[in-house]
PDB file of C-alpha atoms in Angstrom:
ATOM      1  CA  UNK A 695      -4.500  -2.488  -6.431  1.00 96.00           C
ATOM      2  CA  UNK A 696      -4.124   1.216  -5.710  1.00 94.00           C
ATOM      3  CA  UNK A 697      -0.527   2.473  -5.663  1.00 95.00           C
ATOM      4  CA  UNK A 698       0.064   5.825  -3.946  1.00 92.00           C
ATOM      5  CA  UNK A 699       3.563   7.253  -4.393  1.00 93.00           C
ATOM      6  CA  UNK A 700       4.675  10.821  -5.056  1.00 90.00           C
ATOM      7  CA  UNK A 701       7.904   9.713  -6.805  1.00 92.00           C
ATOM      8  CA  UNK A 702       6.899   9.421 -10.473  1.00 94.00           C
ATOM      9  CA  UNK A 703       9.772   7.063 -11.363  1.00 95.00           C
ATOM     10  CA  UNK A 704       9.002   4.715  -8.468  1.00 95.00           C
ATOM     11  CA  UNK A 705       5.277   4.875  -9.195  1.00 95.00           C
ATOM     12  CA  UNK A 706       5.830   4.036 -12.881  1.00 96.00           C
ATOM     13  CA  UNK A 707       8.201   1.160 -12.049  1.00 97.00           C
ATOM     14  CA  UNK A 708       5.985  -0.498  -9.442  1.00 97.00           C
ATOM     15  CA  UNK A 709       2.778   0.048 -11.453  1.00 96.00           C
ATOM     16  CA  UNK A 710       4.290  -1.484 -14.587  1.00 96.00           C
ATOM     17  CA  UNK A 711       5.807  -4.365 -12.599  1.00 96.00           C
ATOM     18  CA  UNK A 712       2.489  -5.225 -10.961  1.00 96.00           C
ATOM     19  CA  UNK A 713       0.576  -4.992 -14.249  1.00 96.00           C
ATOM     20  CA  UNK A 714       2.729  -7.208 -16.444  1.00 93.00           C
ATOM     21  CA  UNK A 715       2.528 -11.006 -16.538  1.00 90.00           C
ATOM     22  CA  UNK A 716       2.815 -13.212 -14.685  1.00 89.00           C
ATOM     23  CA  UNK A 717       1.608 -10.873 -11.904  1.00 91.00           C
ATOM     24  CA  UNK A 718      -1.119  -9.150 -13.911  1.00 94.00           C
ATOM     25  CA  UNK A 719      -2.856  -6.949 -11.332  1.00 96.00           C
ATOM     26  CA  UNK A 720      -5.182  -4.156 -12.396  1.00 95.00           C
ATOM     27  CA  UNK A 721      -3.421  -1.088 -10.967  1.00 96.00           C
ATOM     28  CA  UNK A 722      -4.683   2.419 -10.276  1.00 96.00           C
ATOM     29  CA  UNK A 723      -2.074   4.932  -9.253  1.00 94.00           C
ATOM     30  CA  UNK A 724      -2.010   8.277  -7.540  1.00 93.00           C
ATOM     31  CA  UNK A 725       0.736  10.861  -7.081  1.00 91.00           C
ATOM     32  CA  UNK A 726      -0.314  11.993  -3.611  1.00 86.00           C
ATOM     33  CA  UNK A 727      -2.231  10.877  -0.579  1.00 84.00           C
ATOM     34  CA  UNK A 728      -5.216  13.123  -1.255  1.00 84.00           C
ATOM     35  CA  UNK A 729      -5.791  11.920  -4.823  1.00 88.00           C
ATOM     36  CA  UNK A 730      -5.139   8.354  -3.675  1.00 87.00           C
ATOM     37  CA  UNK A 731      -7.698   8.666  -0.899  1.00 85.00           C
ATOM     38  CA  UNK A 732     -10.282  10.010  -3.365  1.00 87.00           C
ATOM     39  CA  UNK A 733      -9.624   7.091  -5.734  1.00 90.00           C
ATOM     40  CA  UNK A 734      -9.928   4.688  -2.802  1.00 88.00           C
ATOM     41  CA  UNK A 735     -13.335   6.156  -1.963  1.00 86.00           C
ATOM     42  CA  UNK A 736     -14.549   6.073  -5.574  1.00 90.00           C
ATOM     43  CA  UNK A 737     -13.152   2.799  -6.952  1.00 90.00           C
ATOM     44  CA  UNK A 738     -13.323  -0.806  -5.798  1.00 87.00           C
ATOM     45  CA  UNK A 739      -9.836  -1.500  -4.483  1.00 91.00           C
ATOM     46  CA  UNK A 740      -8.633  -4.819  -3.052  1.00 92.00           C
ATOM     47  CA  UNK A 741      -5.338  -3.497  -1.650  1.00 93.00           C
ATOM     48  CA  UNK A 742      -3.465  -0.195  -1.276  1.00 92.00           C
ATOM     49  CA  UNK A 743       0.304   0.061  -1.697  1.00 94.00           C
ATOM     50  CA  UNK A 744       1.386   3.262   0.022  1.00 91.00           C
ATOM     51  CA  UNK A 745       4.644   5.172   0.192  1.00 89.00           C
ATOM     52  CA  UNK A 746       4.714   6.974   3.527  1.00 82.00           C
ATOM     53  CA  UNK A 747       7.562   9.321   2.584  1.00 79.00           C
ATOM     54  CA  UNK A 748       5.529  12.035   0.861  1.00 72.00           C
ATOM     55  CA  UNK A 749       5.439  15.813   1.398  1.00 66.00           C
ATOM     56  CA  UNK A 750       1.813  15.748   2.565  1.00 66.00           C
ATOM     57  CA  UNK A 751       2.479  12.777   4.873  1.00 59.00           C
ATOM     58  CA  UNK A 752       1.813   9.237   3.869  1.00 60.00           C
ATOM     59  CA  UNK A 753       1.336   8.577   7.580  1.00 62.00           C
ATOM     60  CA  UNK A 754      -1.768  10.795   7.545  1.00 64.00           C
ATOM     61  CA  UNK A 755      -3.031   8.918   4.483  1.00 72.00           C
ATOM     62  CA  UNK A 756      -2.524   5.587   6.272  1.00 67.00           C
ATOM     63  CA  UNK A 757      -4.569   6.799   9.237  1.00 68.00           C
ATOM     64  CA  UNK A 758      -7.351   7.939   6.868  1.00 68.00           C
ATOM     65  CA  UNK A 759      -7.357   4.599   5.017  1.00 70.00           C
ATOM     66  CA  UNK A 760      -7.425   2.553   8.224  1.00 68.00           C
ATOM     67  CA  UNK A 761      -9.400   4.472  10.841  1.00 61.00           C
ATOM     68  CA  UNK A 762      -9.665   1.331  12.996  1.00 55.00           C
ATOM     69  CA  UNK A 763      -6.560  -0.923  12.797  1.00 59.00           C
ATOM     70  CA  UNK A 764      -8.501  -3.810  14.354  1.00 58.00           C
ATOM     71  CA  UNK A 765     -11.057  -3.859  11.499  1.00 56.00           C
ATOM     72  CA  UNK A 766      -9.249  -3.448   8.197  1.00 63.00           C
ATOM     73  CA  UNK A 767     -11.558  -3.510   5.185  1.00 79.00           C
ATOM     74  CA  UNK A 768      -8.852  -2.920   2.593  1.00 86.00           C
ATOM     75  CA  UNK A 769      -5.297  -3.990   3.413  1.00 91.00           C
ATOM     76  CA  UNK A 770      -2.522  -1.428   3.150  1.00 90.00           C
ATOM     77  CA  UNK A 771       1.012  -2.469   2.282  1.00 94.00           C
ATOM     78  CA  UNK A 772       3.580   0.227   2.994  1.00 92.00           C
ATOM     79  CA  UNK A 773       6.361   0.398   0.383  1.00 93.00           C
ATOM     80  CA  UNK A 774       8.994   2.906   1.398  1.00 89.00           C
ATOM     81  CA  UNK A 775      12.655   3.861   1.148  1.00 88.00           C
ATOM     82  CA  UNK A 776      12.758   4.360   4.919  1.00 81.00           C
ATOM     83  CA  UNK A 777      14.244   1.278   6.591  1.00 77.00           C
ATOM     84  CA  UNK A 778      13.839   2.422  10.181  1.00 81.00           C
ATOM     85  CA  UNK A 779      12.587  -0.290  12.572  1.00 83.00           C
ATOM     86  CA  UNK A 780      10.701   2.244  14.716  1.00 83.00           C
ATOM     87  CA  UNK A 781       8.827   3.559  11.654  1.00 81.00           C
ATOM     88  CA  UNK A 782       7.965   0.032  10.517  1.00 82.00           C
ATOM     89  CA  UNK A 783       6.661  -0.788  14.003  1.00 86.00           C
ATOM     90  CA  UNK A 784       4.555   2.405  13.995  1.00 84.00           C
ATOM     91  CA  UNK A 785       3.077   1.648  10.551  1.00 82.00           C
ATOM     92  CA  UNK A 786       2.060  -1.848  11.648  1.00 85.00           C
ATOM     93  CA  UNK A 787       0.547  -0.522  14.879  1.00 84.00           C
ATOM     94  CA  UNK A 788      -1.554   1.859  12.770  1.00 81.00           C
ATOM     95  CA  UNK A 789      -2.907  -1.056  10.751  1.00 84.00           C
ATOM     96  CA  UNK A 790      -0.525  -1.582   7.833  1.00 88.00           C
ATOM     97  CA  UNK A 791      -0.486  -5.239   6.823  1.00 91.00           C
ATOM     98  CA  UNK A 792       3.218  -5.163   5.993  1.00 92.00           C
ATOM     99  CA  UNK A 793       6.049  -2.670   5.509  1.00 92.00           C
ATOM    100  CA  UNK A 794       8.492  -3.334   2.690  1.00 94.00           C
ATOM    101  CA  UNK A 795      11.647  -1.389   1.872  1.00 93.00           C
ATOM    102  CA  UNK A 796      11.829  -0.514  -1.832  1.00 93.00           C
ATOM    103  CA  UNK A 797      15.558  -1.158  -2.080  1.00 92.00           C
ATOM    104  CA  UNK A 798      15.164  -4.748  -0.854  1.00 93.00           C
ATOM    105  CA  UNK A 799      11.821  -5.595  -2.446  1.00 94.00           C
ATOM    106  CA  UNK A 800      11.216  -7.319  -5.769  1.00 95.00           C
ATOM    107  CA  UNK A 801       7.987  -7.034  -7.760  1.00 95.00           C
ATOM    108  CA  UNK A 802       7.340 -10.709  -6.997  1.00 96.00           C
ATOM    109  CA  UNK A 803       7.713 -10.164  -3.254  1.00 96.00           C
ATOM    110  CA  UNK A 804       5.381  -7.168  -3.397  1.00 97.00           C
ATOM    111  CA  UNK A 805       2.831  -9.176  -5.416  1.00 96.00           C
ATOM    112  CA  UNK A 806       3.008 -12.080  -2.943  1.00 96.00           C
ATOM    113  CA  UNK A 807       2.554  -9.677  -0.026  1.00 96.00           C
ATOM    114  CA  UNK A 808      -0.463  -8.078  -1.732  1.00 97.00           C
ATOM    115  CA  UNK A 809      -2.043 -11.499  -2.354  1.00 96.00           C
ATOM    116  CA  UNK A 810      -1.455 -12.536   1.268  1.00 95.00           C
ATOM    117  CA  UNK A 811      -2.870  -9.240   2.571  1.00 94.00           C
ATOM    118  CA  UNK A 812      -6.030  -9.613   0.485  1.00 93.00           C
ATOM    119  CA  UNK A 813      -6.491 -13.203   1.672  1.00 93.00           C
ATOM    120  CA  UNK A 814      -6.031 -12.254   5.352  1.00 90.00           C
ATOM    121  CA  UNK A 815      -8.512  -9.368   5.186  1.00 85.00           C
ATOM    122  CA  UNK A 816     -11.081 -11.553   3.378  1.00 84.00           C
ATOM    123  CA  UNK A 817     -10.733 -14.233   6.065  1.00 86.00           C
ATOM    124  CA  UNK A 818     -11.089 -11.595   8.830  1.00 78.00           C
ATOM    125  CA  UNK A 819     -14.288 -10.323   7.190  1.00 71.00           C
ATOM    126  CA  UNK A 820     -15.704 -13.857   7.090  1.00 69.00           C
ATOM    127  CA  UNK A 821     -15.399 -14.216  10.875  1.00 63.00           C
TER     128      UNK A 821
END
């Protein structure tokens, strides 16, 4: 799992939560969209967790990660503090698997969403 979030406290919390048992994901993290995109290109990543509220625009990073929303190769789960329905609708139309609001999301819910996203993308690839 690649976690991209410019907020160091949020990034540390979510990374640690996803790494520790019983979840136990291998997690790479990046402090900005550009470094996250480079990691995504270089490493084998099963899912990206992306904060879209970043100075350099997480929205731009989402568009770079999913150039064709109808053919996702790596699922992207948006994890943000922005709970605006219009933003969530936009993220999904651009190819995000799911949009979760940090304030209302538990590590278990995020882990379940990541597992579901990976399973859906694998099944889409098999078709």
